Coordinates of C-alpha atoms in Angstrom, one line a residue:
M1 CA 115.7 -149.4 -105.8
E2 CA 119.1 -150.7 -106.9
V3 CA 118.1 -150.3 -110.6
I4 CA 117.0 -146.8 -110.0
A5 CA 120.2 -146.0 -108.2
E6 CA 122.2 -147.4 -111.1
V7 CA 120.3 -145.4 -113.6
L8 CA 120.8 -142.2 -111.6
I9 CA 124.5 -142.7 -111.1
F10 CA 125.6 -144.1 -114.4
G11 CA 123.2 -141.9 -116.3
F12 CA 124.9 -138.9 -114.7
L13 CA 128.4 -140.1 -115.6
I14 CA 127.7 -140.8 -119.2
S15 CA 125.6 -137.6 -119.6
S16 CA 128.5 -135.5 -118.3
L17 CA 130.7 -136.8 -121.1
Y18 CA 127.9 -136.2 -123.6
A19 CA 127.7 -132.6 -122.3
L20 CA 131.4 -132.0 -123.0
V21 CA 131.0 -133.0 -126.6
S22 CA 127.7 -131.1 -127.0
V23 CA 128.6 -127.7 -125.6
G24 CA 131.6 -127.5 -128.0
F25 CA 129.4 -128.4 -130.9
S26 CA 126.8 -125.8 -129.8
M27 CA 129.5 -123.1 -129.3
I28 CA 130.8 -123.6 -132.9
F29 CA 127.3 -123.2 -134.3
G30 CA 126.6 -120.2 -132.1
V31 CA 129.6 -118.2 -133.1
A32 CA 130.4 -119.6 -136.6
G33 CA 127.0 -120.8 -137.8
V34 CA 128.6 -124.2 -138.6
L35 CA 127.0 -127.6 -137.9
N36 CA 130.4 -129.3 -137.6
L37 CA 129.9 -133.0 -138.6
A38 CA 133.7 -133.5 -138.1
H39 CA 133.2 -132.8 -134.4
G40 CA 133.0 -136.4 -133.4
A41 CA 136.2 -137.1 -135.4
M42 CA 138.1 -134.8 -133.1
A43 CA 137.1 -136.9 -130.1
M44 CA 138.1 -140.1 -131.9
F45 CA 141.4 -138.5 -133.2
A46 CA 142.5 -137.4 -129.7
A47 CA 142.2 -141.0 -128.5
Y48 CA 144.3 -142.2 -131.4
I49 CA 147.0 -139.6 -130.8
A50 CA 147.2 -140.7 -127.2
S51 CA 147.3 -144.4 -128.2
W52 CA 150.1 -143.7 -130.7
A53 CA 152.1 -141.8 -128.0
I54 CA 151.7 -144.6 -125.5
M55 CA 152.8 -147.3 -128.0
T56 CA 155.6 -145.3 -129.6
F57 CA 157.1 -143.4 -126.7
G58 CA 155.8 -145.5 -123.7
L59 CA 154.0 -142.5 -122.2
G60 CA 151.5 -142.8 -119.4
F61 CA 147.8 -142.0 -119.9
L62 CA 148.1 -138.5 -118.6
P63 CA 151.0 -137.1 -120.7
A64 CA 149.6 -139.0 -123.7
S65 CA 146.2 -137.5 -123.1
I66 CA 147.6 -134.0 -122.8
L67 CA 149.3 -134.5 -126.2
G68 CA 146.0 -135.7 -127.6
V69 CA 144.1 -132.7 -126.3
L70 CA 146.7 -130.2 -127.4
G71 CA 146.9 -131.8 -130.8
V72 CA 143.1 -131.5 -131.4
A73 CA 143.0 -128.0 -129.9
L74 CA 145.5 -127.0 -132.5
I75 CA 144.1 -128.9 -135.5
S76 CA 140.4 -127.8 -135.0
P77 CA 141.0 -124.0 -135.6
I78 CA 143.4 -124.8 -138.4
L79 CA 140.7 -126.8 -140.1
Y80 CA 138.3 -123.9 -139.7
W81 CA 140.8 -121.3 -141.0
V82 CA 142.1 -123.4 -144.0
I83 CA 138.9 -125.2 -145.1
I84 CA 135.7 -123.9 -143.6
R85 CA 136.3 -120.1 -143.5
P86 CA 137.2 -119.8 -147.3
L87 CA 133.9 -121.4 -148.2
G88 CA 132.1 -118.3 -146.9
E89 CA 128.4 -118.2 -146.0
K90 CA 127.3 -121.3 -147.9
P91 CA 125.6 -123.4 -145.2
V92 CA 125.0 -126.5 -147.4
V93 CA 128.6 -126.4 -148.8
V94 CA 130.1 -126.0 -145.3
F95 CA 127.8 -128.7 -143.9
L96 CA 129.0 -131.1 -146.6
A97 CA 132.6 -130.1 -146.1
T98 CA 132.5 -130.9 -142.4
L99 CA 130.9 -134.3 -143.3
L100 CA 133.7 -135.0 -145.8
L101 CA 136.3 -134.0 -143.2
G102 CA 134.9 -136.5 -140.8
V103 CA 135.1 -139.3 -143.4
I104 CA 138.7 -138.3 -144.2
F105 CA 139.6 -138.6 -140.6
E106 CA 137.9 -142.0 -140.4
Q107 CA 139.8 -143.3 -143.5
A108 CA 143.1 -141.9 -142.2
M109 CA 142.8 -143.7 -138.9
I110 CA 141.9 -146.9 -140.7
L111 CA 145.0 -146.6 -142.9
A112 CA 147.2 -145.8 -140.0
F113 CA 145.8 -148.1 -137.3
G114 CA 143.5 -150.6 -138.9
F115 CA 139.9 -151.4 -138.0
N116 CA 140.6 -153.0 -134.6
A117 CA 139.4 -151.1 -131.6
R118 CA 141.9 -149.8 -129.1
V119 CA 141.4 -149.3 -125.4
L120 CA 143.5 -146.7 -123.5
P121 CA 144.8 -147.5 -120.1
P122 CA 142.8 -145.8 -117.3
I123 CA 144.2 -142.8 -115.6
I124 CA 143.5 -144.4 -112.3
K125 CA 144.0 -148.2 -112.4
G126 CA 141.7 -150.5 -110.4
G127 CA 139.6 -149.6 -107.4
F128 CA 135.9 -148.9 -107.0
I129 CA 133.7 -146.4 -105.3
V130 CA 131.0 -148.5 -103.6
F131 CA 127.4 -147.5 -103.0
G132 CA 125.6 -150.5 -101.6
D133 CA 125.7 -153.1 -104.3
I134 CA 126.8 -150.6 -107.0
R135 CA 130.5 -150.3 -107.8
I136 CA 131.9 -147.5 -109.9
L137 CA 135.4 -147.6 -111.3
Y138 CA 137.6 -144.8 -110.1
N139 CA 138.3 -144.0 -113.7
R140 CA 134.6 -143.5 -114.6
A141 CA 134.0 -141.4 -111.5
L142 CA 137.0 -139.3 -112.4
A143 CA 135.7 -138.8 -115.9
G144 CA 132.4 -137.5 -114.5
A145 CA 134.1 -135.2 -112.0
V146 CA 136.4 -133.8 -114.7
A147 CA 133.5 -133.2 -117.1
V148 CA 131.5 -131.3 -114.4
I149 CA 134.5 -129.2 -113.4
L150 CA 135.3 -128.3 -117.0
I151 CA 131.7 -127.4 -117.8
G152 CA 131.7 -125.2 -114.7
L153 CA 134.9 -123.5 -115.7
L154 CA 133.6 -123.0 -119.2
W155 CA 130.5 -121.3 -117.8
L156 CA 132.6 -119.0 -115.7
F157 CA 134.8 -118.2 -118.7
I158 CA 131.9 -117.3 -120.9
T159 CA 130.0 -115.3 -118.3
R160 CA 132.9 -113.6 -116.4
T161 CA 135.7 -112.9 -118.8
K162 CA 136.4 -110.5 -121.6
Y163 CA 136.8 -113.3 -124.2
G164 CA 133.7 -115.0 -122.9
K165 CA 131.6 -111.8 -123.4
A166 CA 133.1 -111.5 -126.9
I167 CA 131.9 -115.0 -127.6
Q168 CA 128.4 -114.0 -126.4
G169 CA 128.5 -110.9 -128.6
I170 CA 129.5 -112.8 -131.7
S171 CA 126.8 -115.4 -131.1
M172 CA 124.2 -112.6 -131.1
S173 CA 125.5 -110.8 -134.2
T174 CA 128.9 -111.3 -135.9
K175 CA 128.6 -108.0 -137.8
G176 CA 127.6 -106.1 -134.7
A177 CA 130.5 -107.6 -132.8
A178 CA 132.9 -106.7 -135.5
L179 CA 131.6 -103.1 -135.6
S180 CA 132.1 -103.0 -131.8
G181 CA 135.8 -103.7 -132.3
I182 CA 135.7 -107.4 -131.3
P183 CA 138.3 -109.4 -133.4
T184 CA 135.7 -111.9 -134.6
H185 CA 138.1 -114.2 -136.5
K186 CA 140.4 -114.6 -133.5
I187 CA 137.5 -115.3 -131.2
I188 CA 136.0 -117.9 -133.6
L189 CA 139.4 -119.6 -133.7
L190 CA 139.5 -119.7 -129.9
V191 CA 136.0 -121.2 -129.9
W192 CA 137.1 -123.9 -132.3
A193 CA 140.1 -124.7 -130.2
I194 CA 138.1 -124.9 -127.0
S195 CA 135.5 -127.0 -128.7
G196 CA 138.1 -129.4 -130.0
A197 CA 139.7 -129.7 -126.6
L198 CA 136.4 -130.5 -124.9
A199 CA 135.6 -133.2 -127.5
A200 CA 139.1 -134.6 -127.1
I201 CA 138.8 -135.0 -123.3
A202 CA 135.4 -136.7 -123.7
G203 CA 136.9 -139.0 -126.4
L204 CA 139.9 -139.9 -124.2
F205 CA 137.9 -140.8 -121.2
S206 CA 135.5 -142.8 -123.3
A207 CA 138.3 -144.7 -124.9
S208 CA 139.7 -145.6 -121.5
F209 CA 136.7 -147.6 -120.6
L210 CA 134.8 -148.3 -123.9
G211 CA 137.7 -148.3 -126.4
V212 CA 137.9 -146.4 -129.7
S213 CA 137.7 -147.5 -133.3
P214 CA 137.9 -145.5 -136.6
L215 CA 134.1 -145.3 -136.8
A216 CA 133.6 -144.2 -133.2
D217 CA 133.4 -140.6 -134.3
R218 CA 129.9 -141.3 -135.7
E219 CA 128.4 -142.0 -132.3
F220 CA 130.0 -138.8 -130.9
T221 CA 128.6 -136.8 -133.8
V222 CA 125.1 -138.2 -133.5
I223 CA 125.1 -137.5 -129.8
A224 CA 126.3 -134.0 -130.3
F225 CA 123.9 -133.3 -133.1
S226 CA 120.9 -134.8 -131.2
T227 CA 121.6 -132.9 -128.0
V228 CA 122.1 -129.6 -129.9
V229 CA 118.8 -130.0 -131.8
L230 CA 117.0 -131.1 -128.7
G231 CA 118.3 -128.2 -126.7
G232 CA 118.0 -125.6 -129.4
L233 CA 120.7 -124.7 -131.9
G234 CA 123.3 -122.4 -130.3
S235 CA 121.9 -122.6 -126.8
L236 CA 124.5 -123.8 -124.3
P237 CA 122.0 -124.3 -121.4
G238 CA 119.8 -126.2 -123.9
S239 CA 122.7 -128.4 -124.9
L240 CA 123.6 -129.2 -121.3
L241 CA 120.0 -130.1 -120.4
A242 CA 119.6 -132.2 -123.6
A243 CA 122.9 -134.0 -123.0
F244 CA 121.5 -135.2 -119.6
I245 CA 118.1 -136.1 -121.1
I246 CA 119.7 -138.2 -123.8
G247 CA 122.3 -139.7 -121.4
Y248 CA 119.6 -140.9 -119.0
V249 CA 117.4 -142.2 -121.8
E250 CA 120.3 -144.2 -123.1
T251 CA 121.1 -145.5 -119.6
I252 CA 117.5 -146.6 -119.1
T253 CA 117.5 -148.2 -122.6
V254 CA 120.7 -150.2 -121.7
Q255 CA 119.0 -151.5 -118.5
F256 CA 116.1 -153.0 -120.4
A257 CA 117.1 -153.3 -124.0
P258 CA 120.9 -153.1 -124.4
E259 CA 120.8 -153.8 -128.1
A260 CA 118.8 -150.7 -128.7
R261 CA 121.2 -148.3 -127.0
G262 CA 122.3 -146.6 -130.2
L263 CA 118.8 -145.9 -131.3
A264 CA 117.8 -143.8 -128.2
S265 CA 119.4 -140.5 -129.4
L266 CA 118.2 -141.0 -133.0
A267 CA 114.7 -141.6 -131.8
I268 CA 114.8 -138.5 -129.7
L269 CA 116.2 -136.5 -132.6
I270 CA 113.3 -137.6 -134.9
V271 CA 110.6 -136.9 -132.3
V272 CA 112.0 -133.4 -131.6
L273 CA 112.3 -132.5 -135.3
I274 CA 108.7 -133.4 -135.8
L275 CA 107.2 -131.9 -132.6
R276 CA 109.5 -129.0 -131.8
P277 CA 112.1 -128.4 -134.5
Q278 CA 113.4 -125.3 -132.7
G279 CA 114.4 -127.4 -129.6
L280 CA 113.7 -126.8 -125.9
F281 CA 115.5 -123.4 -125.7
G282 CA 115.3 -122.4 -129.4
R283 CA 113.1 -119.8 -130.9
A284 CA 110.1 -120.7 -133.0
H285 CA 110.3 -119.2 -136.4
E286 CA 107.2 -117.6 -137.8

């Protein structure tokens, strides 16, 4: 029973962070049609910005993290406007461009900070929430709570606000949205900023209990890509469900075969591509 409880609790906590990364990835594909392979780099980059701010200016985790989130929320739409948008509707070229951007960020972090991993200080130091024999660090519990709150706020934003409805309109038809008077480029920039901010928050929390290295972006990108494919490209409900499926599969894998943790999402991705390439909530193509 204790093992089951651990899987349920820790699976939920890790899945909530995966969901933050995945919904942003899915939103970008939904409104811009871009499979952004630099998405994981944004999560990693935010952690390095925070680490730099802590070491250089002696900031605490919270102000340094705010700086990291704002930095990535600014950089993400700039990358879209300066690099991705001019490439036009060339899916393969855009796909390769985002891959190259991810590699550039990796190399830049290696040059600036070296290969060694860095661990950010927790926002809440010490202390545990205790459930029987299970102890959960306050920092990990806070990460799960923040992720759930942000996903809820994002859902309200998309379903209840003018900008959210514009995002829905663009995801259905960019040309139709433009003909309806929706400023499509501005909305797409907003989506890239939101997506970057969500990835940044996930990366910051992850770095506070797992650390971050220049190649950490690859894990985030694989998770995001796997969840979006499993859930259905462009489907936010599908991405959320898929994030929890992959999170729980990884948690179970860690319990019984820790060395195979990184293979779980890749295995799921391969199975889905073979059996149901449109994903759980995607549309089958005739």
